[in-house]
Amino acid sequence: MIKITKEIVEEHGINSEEYDFILKSLRREPTITELGIFSAMWSEHCSYKSSKYWLSQLPTKNEFVIQGPGENAGVIDIGDGYAAVFKMESHNHPSFIEPYQGAATGVGGILRDVFTMGARPVALLNSIRFGETSHEKTKHLLTGVVSGIGGYGNCMGIPTVGGEVEFNSSYNDNILVNAMCVGIAKKNKIFYSKASGIGNSVVYVGSKTGRDGIHGATMASAEFDENSEEKRPTVQVGDPFSEKLLLEACMELMKMDVIVAIQDMGAAGLTSSAVEMAGKGNLGIELDLDKVPCREDKMSAYEIMLSESQERMLMILEPDKESIAKEIFEKWELDFSVIGKLTDTNRLIINHQKEIKADIILDILEKGAPSYKRPYEINIFDDEDIKEDTLINENPISILKKMISSPNLCSRKWVWEQYDHMVMTDTVLLPGGDSAIIRVHGTNKGLSVTSDSTPRYCASDPYEGGKQAVAEAWRNLISVGSLPIAITDCMNFGNPEKKEIMGQFAGVIKGMIEACNTLNFPVVSGNVSLYNETNGKGINPTPVIGGVGVVENLDVFSDQNLKRKDDFILIIGKTTGHLTQSIYANELLNDKKGLPPKVNLDEELKNGLALRELINKKFIDTSHDISDGGLLIALTEMSMKNLIGFNINVEKDNLNSYLFGEDQARYAVAVEKHKIEDVRLLLNEKNVFFEEIGRTCNNEIIINNKKINILELKKIYENWFNNYLSKAS
Amino acid sequence: MKASIIVFPGSNCDRDIAVSIKKLTDLEPIMVWHKETSIPDSDLIVIPGGFTFGDYLRCGSIAANSPIMNDVIKKATDGLPTLGICNGFQILTESGLLPGTLIKNDCLSFLCKTVSIRVENNETNFSKKYKQNEVINIPIAHNEGNFFANEDTLKKIKDSNQIIFKYCNQNGEVNNETNPNGSIENIAGITNEQGNVLGMMPHPERATCEITKLSDGENLFKSISEFLL
């Protein structure tokens, strides 16, 4: 037997207080298998020990929510007997070590979270963040992550329809890969993970268990240093082909009334699925590891319990229904093995090679899990303005050219053309806009989906940044005309043991709470990734918000592409020209001081609902949220697809701040001539501020009589990625 | 009338093609599992797109050896209309029903976008509803869509008018710039010598719906339907 030394305990990321609690609860020294189980279950990744206190304050309910946080994914009612099931999850650390496999298995994991609940996945989104473009690893990581995401989703036949790509030096040695999946299920056919029925069988299905990913959850909860590449063996390797078979086999079985409970084996593998399923049912569980299908010989109980091999599921079945399930899994050539049973003992008992390798009361693992209210300090930047003499003294067109061809504003086409975004033939609105729209198959209804975050705002003022992230996701859904329903969140932060990092977390959550409440936009699922630090330096606080909305009738929605010449161009919402923390200030002036724009949530609600009404009344079919880069960038993005431009006249003292400021609660819209009176009337009635700044025209962008051909802009807009990647570094 | 859609492990456009067939033809789509040894009485065989067997070994090569393929080869050789799309095209070349082969895109990455293709031959049962040289917009989504054939094979393909679609631009110009994947002579789709087996990389089933603003694929299904009536 392995003697448990202080070093071994430390290596498992368990502190001395936590270890004392283990000793007291077990009344003996743990076995190595038990220590591994505690380590995984009590890791930050599985236990949310630093974040639980804060997460529990988020609003999680509205009239549409069927299932909030705590299950494999959140569930909302989308009408007509259907439900949407969705969640976002991070795979940051593995993707930095092994970008292709890390990103691929991130996609695989989030897909399982959704189809384990009985929903067929219909859309994937990815928010990915890399270090600055000049960093030596960025090209390698970017190409690896993008092809990993594509490699998995494309093979599964599930369209990847949206996401974000950001470059920022704070991610130089700690990239972020956050994957979101949305699925659709019949409302009365949702499957949950709560085990029930003493004596029922615990069934293992899917791929075999190997040594990959052992201690993945613990790795994801530790900081990186120069030696982090040595952790390569802990990165899981994905096989989308097996997952496709697993998906089809599960879908086939779920049509029958056979499954009592089901959960995927994700982080902490068999350990967390067994503990959580039995724990939720207040039952006990006994496993015989000799029955677990293994890929390698002589795997120990410790390895089998902690393996994070992909494409595996744990199910609870009534013993007399095993044969029905077995037949389906054999058809799909997947492993199927009864590996244990549910008991009434509230204990987790692990048998392996005729020995009891672990015997733990489940309450100790679950309810005994540590929860910390860590000390925090919310810091915000000083309120400094940009010095006027540092502003660029050039005409707006030449500034526009610089901005539209910069890494954070250029076209993401290079990325999403590597993702199959049209398979399933339900992608109504393609990637590249505010939200994608997916038709609910066989109906005339759609789901709008988006993911967004503005980390530089969160770094300078966590509270405003938290509000903004939620508000922007809401705005993205509004600007296609959909009704925003709920969100999933992926909270990426540094080391929570530092009070300023914990302060970022607390501040962001407080902002999110306020925005979720005002916008009736609750959180139904999510994930926390802490310790995103390298050599003591944390990333920008990055709360990625994935939003889902409903388009009642697919004959009525809006997109961002200008469609006709001579349309009126309106800016809905007030432009004060807030430049600090804008892309213009951050990247063109290299001025990172000052505060982000404030989010006035009442204004957001008023402006957004008015726009949605305009779209639903068919007064507007072209609209775009104004965000990164400001008003002129938004209008330029609207011109690219159909080569319809605009001619605007702006008489402002400070043209730059008007055109590139990032004030919130704004939209750019185009209105046909014969509808302009109706639009003015409605906006005035609702007391919504708007400006009419010009008209659309063919082929050109004209600002105060300065012109540029759209094709010229389009070329530099769309070529940035190719140019960047073809240059030798 | 029936259309048999062959489903392999890893097929993922099987549902999409069934939807289009149901909507645009009088054929009833039926799903045939790859382990079957004979195809039920059908008027059309379809091999849908996807990643059969994970594209492991070589795209389409494992599927080409599935039990059902013996009967597919027999019936196709006997003249039954057979359509292979994307991975289905790869399976048809791997099984020897179509000449040439499909190798990795010359951009070396997966590519999903709507492209223009020109109808090179509208005298087949798959293309008669199109005008000769008509330019249509159809999505592609593949990693290995770069059609290659050696000189002799290419000559035979051309001599017997087997090229059905070529990649082009909106104006119908066929050249290197309008070639998304490096295919020899911009070839996007070919038939066998008899003209009853069509393989194509673009996905016509993804262009059969007004709401997605893509409907140029409809005439392919209508052509099949008209011929079978």
Short mmCIF file of C-alpha atoms in Angstrom, two decimals, chain A residues 113-320:
data_model
loop_
_atom_site.label_atom_id
_atom_site.label_comp_id
_atom_site.label_asym_id
_atom_site.label_seq_id
_atom_site.Cartn_x
_atom_site.Cartn_y
_atom_site.Cartn_z
CA ASP A 113 -23.31 17.84 -21.48
CA VAL A 114 -26.14 18.72 -23.84
CA PHE A 115 -27.04 15.37 -25.36
CA THR A 116 -26.87 13.61 -22.02
CA MET A 117 -30.02 15.60 -21.22
CA GLY A 118 -31.88 14.18 -24.20
CA ALA A 119 -31.33 17.14 -26.52
CA ARG A 120 -29.93 16.83 -30.01
CA PRO A 121 -27.14 19.41 -30.32
CA VAL A 122 -27.97 21.94 -33.05
CA ALA A 123 -25.34 24.64 -32.64
CA LEU A 124 -21.84 25.21 -31.32
CA LEU A 125 -20.15 28.53 -30.50
CA ASN A 126 -16.60 29.24 -29.41
CA SER A 127 -15.08 32.20 -27.63
CA ILE A 128 -11.33 31.94 -28.04
CA ARG A 129 -8.68 34.30 -26.73
CA PHE A 130 -4.98 34.37 -27.52
CA GLY A 131 -1.92 36.38 -26.56
CA GLU A 132 -0.77 39.35 -28.59
CA THR A 133 -0.14 38.60 -32.26
CA SER A 134 3.60 39.15 -31.89
CA HIS A 135 3.91 36.51 -29.18
CA GLU A 136 5.91 33.51 -30.34
CA LYS A 137 3.21 30.97 -29.58
CA THR A 138 0.16 32.79 -30.89
CA LYS A 139 0.20 31.48 -34.48
CA HIS A 140 0.70 27.91 -33.38
CA LEU A 141 -2.03 28.13 -30.75
CA LEU A 142 -4.47 29.93 -33.05
CA THR A 143 -4.16 27.45 -35.91
CA GLY A 144 -4.21 24.47 -33.53
CA VAL A 145 -7.28 25.62 -31.61
CA VAL A 146 -9.26 26.55 -34.71
CA SER A 147 -8.56 23.26 -36.45
CA GLY A 148 -9.28 21.34 -33.22
CA ILE A 149 -12.68 23.00 -32.85
CA GLY A 150 -13.45 22.36 -36.52
CA GLY A 151 -12.09 18.83 -36.42
CA TYR A 152 -14.48 17.80 -33.67
CA GLY A 153 -17.64 19.74 -34.56
CA ASN A 154 -17.39 19.09 -38.32
CA CYS A 155 -17.04 15.36 -37.82
CA MET A 156 -20.01 15.33 -35.45
CA GLY A 157 -22.13 17.08 -38.06
CA ILE A 158 -23.14 19.91 -35.75
CA PRO A 159 -22.79 23.43 -37.12
CA THR A 160 -20.45 25.87 -35.43
CA VAL A 161 -22.30 29.13 -35.92
CA GLY A 162 -20.71 31.79 -33.78
CA GLY A 163 -18.24 32.96 -31.20
CA GLU A 164 -15.45 35.46 -30.72
CA VAL A 165 -11.71 35.72 -31.28
CA GLU A 166 -9.62 38.17 -29.27
CA PHE A 167 -5.91 38.87 -29.08
CA ASN A 168 -4.54 40.48 -25.92
CA SER A 169 -1.21 40.27 -24.13
CA SER A 170 -2.89 39.18 -20.90
CA TYR A 171 -3.46 35.79 -22.55
CA ASN A 172 0.14 35.42 -23.74
CA ASP A 173 0.78 32.32 -21.67
CA ASN A 174 -2.76 31.41 -20.80
CA ILE A 175 -5.13 31.24 -23.73
CA LEU A 176 -8.89 30.83 -23.28
CA VAL A 177 -11.00 28.30 -25.16
CA ASN A 178 -14.65 28.46 -24.15
CA ALA A 179 -17.07 26.22 -26.03
CA MET A 180 -20.85 26.52 -25.96
CA CYS A 181 -23.41 24.04 -27.20
CA VAL A 182 -27.14 24.47 -27.75
CA GLY A 183 -29.46 21.53 -28.20
CA ILE A 184 -33.18 21.03 -28.74
CA ALA A 185 -35.35 18.46 -26.96
CA LYS A 186 -39.00 17.70 -26.48
CA LYS A 187 -39.97 19.53 -23.32
CA ASN A 188 -41.37 16.40 -21.69
CA LYS A 189 -38.37 14.23 -22.62
CA ILE A 190 -35.53 15.81 -20.65
CA PHE A 191 -33.12 13.42 -18.93
CA TYR A 192 -31.55 14.26 -15.57
CA SER A 193 -28.62 13.00 -13.57
CA LYS A 194 -30.32 12.27 -10.26
CA ALA A 195 -30.03 8.54 -9.57
CA SER A 196 -32.99 6.65 -8.14
CA GLY A 197 -34.06 3.10 -7.38
CA ILE A 198 -32.04 1.06 -4.91
CA GLY A 199 -30.66 -1.99 -6.70
CA ASN A 200 -30.73 -0.34 -10.12
CA SER A 201 -27.73 -1.00 -12.34
CA VAL A 202 -24.90 1.44 -12.92
CA VAL A 203 -23.99 1.13 -16.58
CA TYR A 204 -20.86 2.31 -18.38
CA VAL A 205 -21.21 3.11 -22.11
CA GLY A 206 -19.01 4.61 -24.80
CA SER A 207 -15.29 4.37 -25.34
CA LYS A 208 -12.81 2.46 -23.26
CA THR A 209 -10.94 3.98 -20.32
CA GLY A 210 -7.29 4.82 -20.82
CA ARG A 211 -4.64 6.68 -18.93
CA ASP A 212 -5.35 9.98 -20.64
CA GLY A 213 -6.49 12.96 -18.69
CA ILE A 214 -5.62 11.59 -15.28
CA HIS A 215 -5.84 14.53 -12.92
CA GLY A 216 -7.09 16.89 -15.60
CA ALA A 217 -9.41 18.54 -13.10
CA THR A 218 -6.59 19.14 -10.66
CA MET A 219 -4.36 20.52 -13.39
CA ALA A 220 -7.10 22.89 -14.43
CA SER A 221 -7.05 24.24 -10.91
CA ALA A 222 -3.36 25.05 -10.64
CA GLU A 223 -1.33 27.91 -12.01
CA PHE A 224 1.11 27.43 -14.84
CA ASP A 225 4.84 27.93 -14.79
CA GLU A 226 7.69 27.29 -17.25
CA ASN A 227 7.36 23.57 -16.69
CA SER A 228 3.71 23.35 -17.60
CA GLU A 229 4.45 21.57 -20.85
CA GLU A 230 5.61 18.64 -18.80
CA LYS A 231 1.98 18.09 -17.97
CA ARG A 232 1.24 16.99 -21.51
CA PRO A 233 0.22 13.43 -20.59
CA THR A 234 -2.76 14.80 -18.68
CA VAL A 235 -4.36 16.23 -21.82
CA GLN A 236 -7.19 14.07 -23.10
CA VAL A 237 -7.32 12.90 -26.68
CA GLY A 238 -10.65 13.15 -28.44
CA ASP A 239 -12.27 10.89 -30.99
CA PRO A 240 -15.24 12.67 -32.57
CA PHE A 241 -16.15 9.55 -34.48
CA SER A 242 -16.78 7.65 -31.24
CA GLU A 243 -18.72 10.61 -29.92
CA LYS A 244 -20.91 10.64 -33.03
CA LEU A 245 -21.71 6.99 -32.41
CA LEU A 246 -22.34 7.72 -28.73
CA LEU A 247 -24.69 10.55 -29.68
CA GLU A 248 -26.72 8.40 -32.07
CA ALA A 249 -26.82 5.47 -29.64
CA CYS A 250 -28.01 7.72 -26.79
CA MET A 251 -30.62 9.39 -29.00
CA GLU A 252 -31.91 5.99 -30.07
CA LEU A 253 -32.10 4.73 -26.49
CA MET A 254 -33.70 7.93 -25.23
CA LYS A 255 -36.68 7.38 -27.54
CA MET A 256 -37.52 4.42 -25.31
CA ASP A 257 -38.54 4.54 -21.71
CA VAL A 258 -35.42 2.92 -20.33
CA ILE A 259 -33.00 5.44 -18.78
CA VAL A 260 -33.50 6.33 -15.10
CA ALA A 261 -30.62 8.82 -14.99
CA ILE A 262 -27.63 9.68 -17.13
CA GLN A 263 -24.54 11.84 -16.90
CA ASP A 264 -21.47 12.19 -19.04
CA MET A 265 -18.02 11.45 -17.69
CA GLY A 266 -16.35 14.81 -18.01
CA ALA A 267 -13.91 16.43 -15.61
CA ALA A 268 -12.83 13.92 -12.95
CA GLY A 269 -14.36 11.12 -15.05
CA LEU A 270 -16.01 8.19 -13.36
CA THR A 271 -15.44 9.74 -9.94
CA SER A 272 -17.53 12.82 -10.41
CA SER A 273 -20.31 11.17 -12.39
CA ALA A 274 -20.72 8.37 -9.84
CA VAL A 275 -20.51 10.68 -6.82
CA GLU A 276 -22.80 13.35 -8.25
CA MET A 277 -25.47 10.98 -9.55
CA ALA A 278 -25.70 8.98 -6.34
CA GLY A 279 -25.34 12.11 -4.21
CA LYS A 280 -28.24 13.88 -5.95
CA GLY A 281 -30.44 10.83 -5.28
CA ASN A 282 -29.31 10.56 -1.64
CA LEU A 283 -28.27 6.99 -2.35
CA GLY A 284 -25.11 4.94 -2.18
CA ILE A 285 -23.17 3.47 -5.08
CA GLU A 286 -20.98 0.41 -5.35
CA LEU A 287 -18.67 -0.07 -8.33
CA ASP A 288 -16.67 -3.05 -9.51
CA LEU A 289 -13.78 -1.62 -11.47
CA ASP A 290 -12.86 -5.01 -12.93
CA LYS A 291 -15.93 -4.54 -15.16
CA VAL A 292 -14.82 -1.15 -16.52
CA PRO A 293 -13.73 -1.51 -20.17
CA CYS A 294 -10.07 -0.49 -20.19
CA ARG A 295 -7.84 0.42 -23.09
CA GLU A 296 -4.64 -0.47 -21.28
CA ASP A 297 -3.59 -3.37 -19.09
CA LYS A 298 -3.02 -3.21 -15.39
CA MET A 299 -4.71 0.11 -14.77
CA SER A 300 -5.02 0.77 -11.06
CA ALA A 301 -8.22 1.72 -9.25
CA TYR A 302 -6.75 5.19 -8.86
CA GLU A 303 -6.21 5.52 -12.60
CA ILE A 304 -9.60 4.14 -13.56
CA MET A 305 -11.42 6.45 -11.16
CA LEU A 306 -9.54 9.55 -12.29
CA SER A 307 -9.13 8.92 -16.01
CA GLU A 308 -10.65 11.60 -18.19
CA SER A 309 -10.82 9.51 -21.32
CA GLN A 310 -13.41 11.03 -23.60
CA GLU A 311 -16.69 9.84 -25.12
CA ARG A 312 -17.98 7.96 -22.06
CA MET A 313 -21.31 8.07 -20.20
CA LEU A 314 -22.68 6.65 -16.99
CA MET A 315 -26.34 5.58 -16.88
CA ILE A 316 -28.69 4.18 -14.31
CA LEU A 317 -30.97 1.45 -15.71
CA GLU A 318 -33.50 -0.89 -14.23
CA PRO A 319 -31.89 -4.34 -14.37
CA ASP A 320 -34.65 -5.85 -16.55
#
